[in-house]
């Protein structure tokens, strides 16, 4: 019963619609997946309606800021009908629009002819707007050769069109996840590059650690698994797949979370 508990769709910056994601996941022999789009649950109803022998767990990935670091927090098993959650997600969506417009202005002042409508078009009908969509618009216009090139030349941290976004404090993300019946998990801690921050996050109410991730080394995976045992936390894992057109590699199928981890996560959710 292998699972992949970290996946993106077109509702955020992934390139697959739920139907394609589910079909591809099945082709890889997965039996459980969690959809964890950035700041949105817009594609979850669709994914749930398509789920048959493939089980879909509801999820989300929040970007937060803590000790000057960007920390991503996954929320599993959230109630997608929760009103308070919907309100906060709407605020985040509007804030992302404001930021995207500011980035477009920056790019314009750098001499690139790009309109916000083109970014909106890259982002699709529903869900949030992110830097990936701006990069995709720049690729279409021929200003950059790939999404990666767009980040390296214009959109990445410290690059000429970088615009900071006000992020949630981990406390706020954790509380939003818990108040909507979900379980908060630190995403890809290996990418934070500072394990000393983990105990502080646990004390804020984190209940799990994403142990398996394509960017984790074998040693990191072993160490994070040990930490979950020592601190009585849930181990999770996922490929963080965004589909093709976003990152060079499509990671779907590369992470297969063991059965027992999924069972423990589901048992914990049954108690929320
Ligand atoms: P945003 O949430 O709008 O700030 O954009 C961050 C997202 O951009 C991340 O979730 C990644 O999926 C994506 N991203 C960041 N760096 C790169 C990169 N160098 N190439 C492609 N995608 C990237
Ligand atoms: Mn992303
Ligand atoms: Mn992330
Ligand atoms: Mn992710």
XYZ file of C-alpha atoms and ligand atoms in Angstrom, residues 8 12-14 38 61 132 240 242 246-247, ligand 2:
12
model
C 0.971 19.616 -6.137
C -1.060 25.902 -6.987
C 2.102 25.649 -9.075
C 1.798 22.053 -10.257
C 0.551 25.772 -1.577
C 1.335 23.249 2.341
C 6.244 29.634 -11.083
C 6.761 16.986 -3.722
C 4.843 19.402 -9.362
C 7.786 23.148 -13.504
C 10.962 21.375 -12.544
Mn 5.793 24.776 -5.522
